[in-house]
Amino acid sequence: MSYSPYLLKDQKALVTGASSGIGEAIARYLASSGAAVAINYHSEAESAQKIVDDIQANNGEALAIQADVSKEDQVKAMFSQVLNQFGTIDILVNNAGIQKDSAFVDMTLDHWNAVIGVNLTGQFLCAREAAKEFLRRGVQPHISCAAGKIICISSVHEVIPWAGHVNYAASKGGINMMMQSIAQELAPHKIRVNSIAPGAIKTPINTSAWDTPEAEAKLLQLIPAKRVGNVADIAKAAVWLASDDSDYVNGTTIFVDGGMTLYPGFTENG
Ligand code: BGC
């Protein structure tokens, strides 16, 4: 790991959906860059506690907090816990996300609402609570030149339509406009809001897309870089966006996708 343990020194972070996959990697990288990290989880208490234990074993600061980010009362309770424990918050990583896939005509309202609830409403609720604290506290120049940073984990599917995943793609398209609108509104207060749009990254959400040689070969047809991404590819971008090294970056989406959004089907066609 090449980050300085001082890059995010004394900063306080919350990562939602941090008990596995991309969220876990981001939480671990933030901690190794010096931030205290709240590990939000929905149901994997044991895994969240293991991440906390590992961070503490490396002299870091961490705590695990259970909350369903789609529920306003649970999000408010989670932020109270973060503020009680850490005193304030500097970095929010809106990572929690789910997929409930089906053919469009078979998509139930429950599956639509569940995905929009976690992926979009959850990011709204957490961003709002974080922004309130950023505005209350303002800039602390010895900590960061920003009053706060929000990083929304989106997807290449904020721009690539995805048959069979209409709820998911709609939630990610929504994140893009939400992120940019919040960024426009809060930039004068020195709050930065950006997204990372991962492509195909090896995590529990998409195991079937890469866990056999046949599936992986098919997936690689969509990736000009010819490799499936790792969680570290995303975590490194998140640390940069959380740090003052990206101070002039606001309202932008960074695609970390090995070129998936380059329309590889056109390489020898069209
Ligand atoms: C989805 C994955 C998918 C990837 C590329 C991500 O947002 O969660 O399941 O493999 O996009 O299609």
Short mmCIF file of C-alpha atoms and ligand atoms in Angstrom, two decimals:
data_model
loop_
_atom_site.label_atom_id
_atom_site.label_comp_id
_atom_site.label_asym_id
_atom_site.label_seq_id
_atom_site.Cartn_x
_atom_site.Cartn_y
_atom_site.Cartn_z
CA MET A 1 0.00 0.00 0.00
CA SER A 2 1.60 3.23 -1.15
CA TYR A 3 -0.38 5.86 0.73
CA SER A 4 1.07 8.01 3.45
CA PRO A 5 -0.36 7.22 6.87
CA TYR A 6 -0.60 11.00 7.31
CA LEU A 7 -2.62 11.83 4.17
CA LEU A 8 -5.92 11.76 6.06
CA LYS A 9 -4.51 12.22 9.55
CA ASP A 10 -7.11 13.17 12.18
CA GLN A 11 -9.94 12.97 9.65
CA LYS A 12 -13.14 11.12 10.53
CA ALA A 13 -14.86 8.96 7.92
CA LEU A 14 -18.01 6.91 7.51
CA VAL A 15 -18.21 4.22 4.83
CA THR A 16 -21.64 2.67 4.22
CA GLY A 17 -21.89 -0.97 3.20
CA ALA A 18 -18.35 -1.50 4.43
CA SER A 19 -18.52 -5.11 5.64
CA SER A 20 -17.44 -6.55 2.27
CA GLY A 21 -16.40 -5.79 -1.30
CA ILE A 22 -15.62 -2.26 -2.44
CA GLY A 23 -16.80 -0.68 0.84
CA GLU A 24 -14.49 -2.87 2.91
CA ALA A 25 -11.48 -2.01 0.75
CA ILE A 26 -12.24 1.71 0.91
CA ALA A 27 -12.60 1.56 4.70
CA ARG A 28 -9.28 -0.25 5.06
CA TYR A 29 -7.45 2.17 2.72
CA LEU A 30 -8.90 5.23 4.47
CA ALA A 31 -7.77 3.81 7.81
CA SER A 32 -4.28 3.07 6.51
CA SER A 33 -4.13 6.69 5.29
CA GLY A 34 -4.74 7.91 8.84
CA ALA A 35 -8.52 8.40 9.06
CA ALA A 36 -10.74 7.09 11.86
CA VAL A 37 -13.38 5.00 10.13
CA ALA A 38 -16.95 4.04 10.98
CA ILE A 39 -17.78 0.75 9.27
CA ASN A 40 -21.50 0.69 8.47
CA TYR A 41 -23.05 -2.71 7.78
CA HIS A 42 -26.53 -4.05 7.23
CA SER A 43 -26.33 -7.70 8.27
CA GLU A 44 -22.71 -8.93 8.35
CA ALA A 45 -21.88 -8.00 11.95
CA GLU A 46 -19.03 -10.49 12.27
CA SER A 47 -17.27 -9.33 9.14
CA ALA A 48 -17.65 -5.66 10.14
CA GLN A 49 -16.16 -6.41 13.57
CA LYS A 50 -13.22 -8.25 11.98
CA ILE A 51 -12.43 -5.16 9.88
CA VAL A 52 -12.62 -2.98 13.00
CA ASP A 53 -10.31 -5.39 14.87
CA ASP A 54 -7.79 -5.41 11.99
CA ILE A 55 -7.73 -1.60 11.83
CA GLN A 56 -7.29 -1.33 15.60
CA ALA A 57 -4.52 -3.94 15.50
CA ASN A 58 -2.69 -1.54 13.14
CA ASN A 59 -3.11 1.29 15.68
CA GLY A 60 -6.03 2.76 13.74
CA GLU A 61 -9.40 3.93 15.03
CA ALA A 62 -12.61 2.25 13.90
CA LEU A 63 -16.08 1.25 14.99
CA ALA A 64 -18.85 -0.86 13.45
CA ILE A 65 -22.40 0.52 13.16
CA GLN A 66 -25.45 -1.42 12.03
CA ALA A 67 -27.97 0.55 9.95
CA ASP A 68 -30.22 0.14 6.93
CA VAL A 69 -29.31 3.26 4.96
CA SER A 70 -32.74 3.35 3.29
CA LYS A 71 -34.37 4.13 6.67
CA GLU A 72 -34.26 7.76 7.82
CA ASP A 73 -34.42 6.99 11.56
CA GLN A 74 -31.58 4.46 11.29
CA VAL A 75 -29.40 6.88 9.29
CA LYS A 76 -29.98 9.61 11.88
CA ALA A 77 -29.10 7.21 14.70
CA MET A 78 -25.95 6.14 12.83
CA PHE A 79 -24.79 9.74 12.42
CA SER A 80 -25.47 10.44 16.14
CA GLN A 81 -23.25 7.48 16.97
CA VAL A 82 -20.48 8.68 14.62
CA LEU A 83 -20.59 12.21 16.03
CA ASN A 84 -20.65 10.94 19.63
CA GLN A 85 -17.70 8.67 19.04
CA PHE A 86 -15.55 10.76 16.66
CA GLY A 87 -16.73 14.29 17.55
CA THR A 88 -17.36 15.18 13.90
CA ILE A 89 -17.16 13.79 10.36
CA ASP A 90 -14.96 14.89 7.42
CA ILE A 91 -15.49 12.15 4.83
CA LEU A 92 -18.64 10.26 3.81
CA VAL A 93 -18.34 7.37 1.37
CA ASN A 94 -21.83 6.50 0.12
CA ASN A 95 -21.10 2.95 -0.91
CA ALA A 96 -23.98 0.69 0.21
CA GLY A 97 -25.67 -0.78 -2.83
CA ILE A 98 -27.71 -3.81 -3.87
CA GLN A 99 -28.93 -5.51 -7.03
CA LYS A 100 -32.30 -7.26 -7.44
CA ASP A 101 -32.31 -8.30 -11.07
CA SER A 102 -35.16 -9.46 -13.27
CA ALA A 103 -36.67 -9.07 -16.71
CA PHE A 104 -38.41 -5.69 -16.82
CA VAL A 105 -41.98 -7.00 -17.11
CA ASP A 106 -41.39 -9.31 -14.13
CA MET A 107 -39.88 -6.60 -11.93
CA THR A 108 -41.91 -6.29 -8.75
CA LEU A 109 -42.54 -2.97 -7.07
CA ASP A 110 -40.81 -4.42 -3.99
CA HIS A 111 -37.62 -5.05 -6.00
CA TRP A 112 -37.82 -1.60 -7.59
CA ASN A 113 -38.31 0.10 -4.21
CA ALA A 114 -35.63 -1.95 -2.46
CA VAL A 115 -32.93 -0.99 -4.97
CA ILE A 116 -33.93 2.68 -5.24
CA GLY A 117 -34.25 2.74 -1.43
CA VAL A 118 -30.71 1.58 -0.67
CA ASN A 119 -28.80 2.82 -3.72
CA LEU A 120 -30.37 6.28 -4.19
CA THR A 121 -32.47 7.25 -1.13
CA GLY A 122 -29.76 5.83 1.13
CA GLN A 123 -27.13 8.05 -0.51
CA PHE A 124 -29.47 11.06 -0.19
CA LEU A 125 -30.14 10.46 3.52
CA CYS A 126 -26.47 9.95 4.41
CA ALA A 127 -25.27 12.90 2.28
CA ARG A 128 -27.82 15.18 3.94
CA GLU A 129 -26.76 14.22 7.47
CA ALA A 130 -23.07 14.59 6.59
CA ALA A 131 -23.63 17.97 4.92
CA LYS A 132 -25.44 19.29 8.02
CA GLU A 133 -22.39 18.53 10.13
CA PHE A 134 -19.95 19.93 7.51
CA LEU A 135 -21.93 23.21 7.44
CA ARG A 136 -22.21 23.38 11.24
CA ARG A 137 -18.48 22.88 11.75
CA GLY A 138 -16.97 24.55 8.68
CA VAL A 139 -13.35 24.28 7.59
CA GLN A 140 -10.69 23.29 10.10
CA PRO A 141 -7.53 24.34 8.23
CA HIS A 142 -5.24 22.06 10.24
CA ILE A 143 -7.38 19.04 9.19
CA SER A 144 -8.35 19.74 5.56
CA CYS A 145 -8.91 22.70 3.24
CA ALA A 146 -12.46 21.40 2.66
CA ALA A 147 -15.33 21.56 5.13
CA GLY A 148 -16.15 18.01 4.06
CA LYS A 149 -16.00 15.47 1.28
CA ILE A 150 -18.77 13.20 0.00
CA ILE A 151 -17.88 10.34 -2.34
CA CYS A 152 -20.77 8.57 -4.03
CA ILE A 153 -20.08 5.08 -5.32
CA SER A 154 -21.98 4.91 -8.56
CA SER A 155 -21.39 2.51 -11.47
CA VAL A 156 -20.64 2.46 -15.18
CA HIS A 157 -24.41 1.89 -15.31
CA GLU A 158 -24.98 5.56 -14.57
CA VAL A 159 -24.32 5.91 -18.33
CA ILE A 160 -24.52 2.34 -19.75
CA PRO A 161 -28.12 1.08 -20.01
CA TRP A 162 -28.52 -2.40 -18.51
CA ALA A 163 -31.29 -4.74 -19.66
CA GLY A 164 -32.51 -6.96 -16.85
CA HIS A 165 -31.29 -4.44 -14.26
CA VAL A 166 -33.60 -1.48 -14.83
CA ASN A 167 -33.96 -0.64 -11.13
CA TYR A 168 -30.17 -0.71 -10.62
CA ALA A 169 -29.34 1.40 -13.70
CA ALA A 170 -32.06 3.92 -12.77
CA SER A 171 -30.63 4.23 -9.24
CA LYS A 172 -27.12 4.87 -10.58
CA GLY A 173 -28.32 7.41 -13.17
CA GLY A 174 -30.09 9.15 -10.30
CA ILE A 175 -26.90 9.23 -8.25
CA ASN A 176 -25.19 11.19 -11.02
CA MET A 177 -27.71 14.05 -11.03
CA MET A 178 -28.04 14.00 -7.25
CA MET A 179 -24.27 14.18 -6.81
CA GLN A 180 -23.84 17.05 -9.28
CA SER A 181 -26.74 19.04 -7.85
CA ILE A 182 -25.48 18.68 -4.28
CA ALA A 183 -21.97 19.64 -5.46
CA GLN A 184 -23.30 22.78 -7.19
CA GLU A 185 -25.27 23.77 -4.08
CA LEU A 186 -22.54 23.13 -1.50
CA ALA A 187 -19.33 24.07 -3.36
CA PRO A 188 -19.46 27.68 -2.04
CA HIS A 189 -19.28 26.17 1.47
CA LYS A 190 -16.09 24.30 0.58
CA ILE A 191 -17.83 20.95 0.49
CA ARG A 192 -16.75 18.62 -2.32
CA VAL A 193 -19.08 15.97 -3.74
CA ASN A 194 -17.86 13.50 -6.36
CA SER A 195 -18.63 10.01 -7.63
CA ILE A 196 -16.59 6.98 -8.52
CA ALA A 197 -18.15 4.79 -11.21
CA PRO A 198 -16.65 1.29 -10.97
CA GLY A 199 -16.81 -1.11 -13.89
CA ALA A 200 -16.69 -4.85 -13.31
CA ILE A 201 -14.86 -5.31 -10.01
CA LYS A 202 -14.48 -8.74 -8.38
CA THR A 203 -16.88 -8.57 -5.40
CA PRO A 204 -19.72 -10.67 -3.97
CA ILE A 205 -22.31 -8.61 -5.96
CA ASN A 206 -21.21 -9.99 -9.35
CA THR A 207 -19.45 -13.30 -8.61
CA SER A 208 -21.33 -15.18 -11.34
CA ALA A 209 -19.96 -12.74 -13.95
CA TRP A 210 -16.32 -13.84 -13.42
CA ASP A 211 -16.04 -16.99 -11.31
CA THR A 212 -15.76 -19.48 -14.18
CA PRO A 213 -13.29 -19.19 -17.09
CA GLU A 214 -16.24 -19.02 -19.54
CA ALA A 215 -17.95 -16.22 -17.64
CA GLU A 216 -14.70 -14.28 -17.27
CA ALA A 217 -13.87 -14.60 -21.00
CA LYS A 218 -17.33 -13.25 -21.87
CA LEU A 219 -16.97 -10.38 -19.41
CA LEU A 220 -13.52 -9.47 -20.76
CA GLN A 221 -15.10 -8.75 -24.15
CA LEU A 222 -16.55 -5.66 -22.44
CA ILE A 223 -13.25 -4.50 -20.91
CA PRO A 224 -10.59 -3.01 -23.23
CA ALA A 225 -7.97 -3.32 -20.44
CA LYS A 226 -8.58 -7.10 -20.51
CA ARG A 227 -8.70 -7.63 -16.80
CA VAL A 228 -11.49 -7.61 -14.25
CA GLY A 229 -10.97 -4.87 -11.67
CA ASN A 230 -9.93 -5.30 -8.04
CA VAL A 231 -11.39 -3.55 -5.03
CA ALA A 232 -8.03 -1.78 -4.54
CA ASP A 233 -8.50 -0.03 -7.92
CA ILE A 234 -11.55 1.69 -6.43
CA ALA A 235 -10.15 2.24 -2.93
CA LYS A 236 -7.12 4.15 -4.28
CA ALA A 237 -9.39 6.54 -6.18
CA ALA A 238 -11.51 7.01 -3.05
CA VAL A 239 -8.50 7.93 -0.89
CA TRP A 240 -7.43 10.50 -3.50
CA LEU A 241 -10.92 12.02 -3.69
CA ALA A 242 -11.05 12.17 0.12
CA SER A 243 -7.70 13.96 0.34
CA ASP A 244 -6.70 17.57 -0.28
CA ASP A 245 -4.73 16.34 -3.32
CA SER A 246 -8.06 16.53 -5.20
CA ASP A 247 -9.11 19.89 -3.74
CA TYR A 248 -10.08 21.38 -7.12
CA VAL A 249 -12.17 18.34 -8.14
CA ASN A 250 -15.87 18.86 -7.50
CA GLY A 251 -19.07 17.48 -9.04
CA THR A 252 -17.27 14.95 -11.19
CA THR A 253 -17.52 11.22 -11.80
CA ILE A 254 -14.29 9.26 -12.06
CA PHE A 255 -14.81 6.11 -14.13
CA VAL A 256 -12.57 3.32 -12.83
CA ASP A 257 -13.58 0.68 -15.33
CA GLY A 258 -10.65 -0.50 -17.50
CA GLY A 259 -12.30 1.32 -20.40
CA MET A 260 -15.72 -0.35 -20.16
CA THR A 261 -17.39 2.98 -21.03
CA LEU A 262 -15.37 3.25 -24.28
CA TYR A 263 -17.95 1.22 -26.29
CA PRO A 264 -15.49 -1.66 -26.98
CA GLY A 265 -18.05 -3.20 -29.39
CA PHE A 266 -16.98 -0.46 -31.84
CA THR A 267 -13.30 -1.46 -31.87
CA GLU A 268 -13.68 -3.30 -35.18
CA ASN A 269 -17.20 -2.36 -36.08
CA GLY A 270 -19.43 0.60 -36.98
C1 BGC B 1 -22.47 -4.05 -11.02
C2 BGC B 1 -21.77 -5.34 -11.36
C3 BGC B 1 -21.36 -5.35 -12.83
C4 BGC B 1 -20.64 -4.07 -13.21
C5 BGC B 1 -20.34 -4.00 -14.71
C6 BGC B 1 -21.60 -2.89 -11.44
O1 BGC B 1 -22.18 -1.69 -11.08
O2 BGC B 1 -22.76 -4.01 -9.62
O3 BGC B 1 -22.63 -6.42 -11.07
O4 BGC B 1 -20.51 -6.46 -13.05
O5 BGC B 1 -21.40 -2.96 -12.84
O6 BGC B 1 -21.46 -4.34 -15.49
#
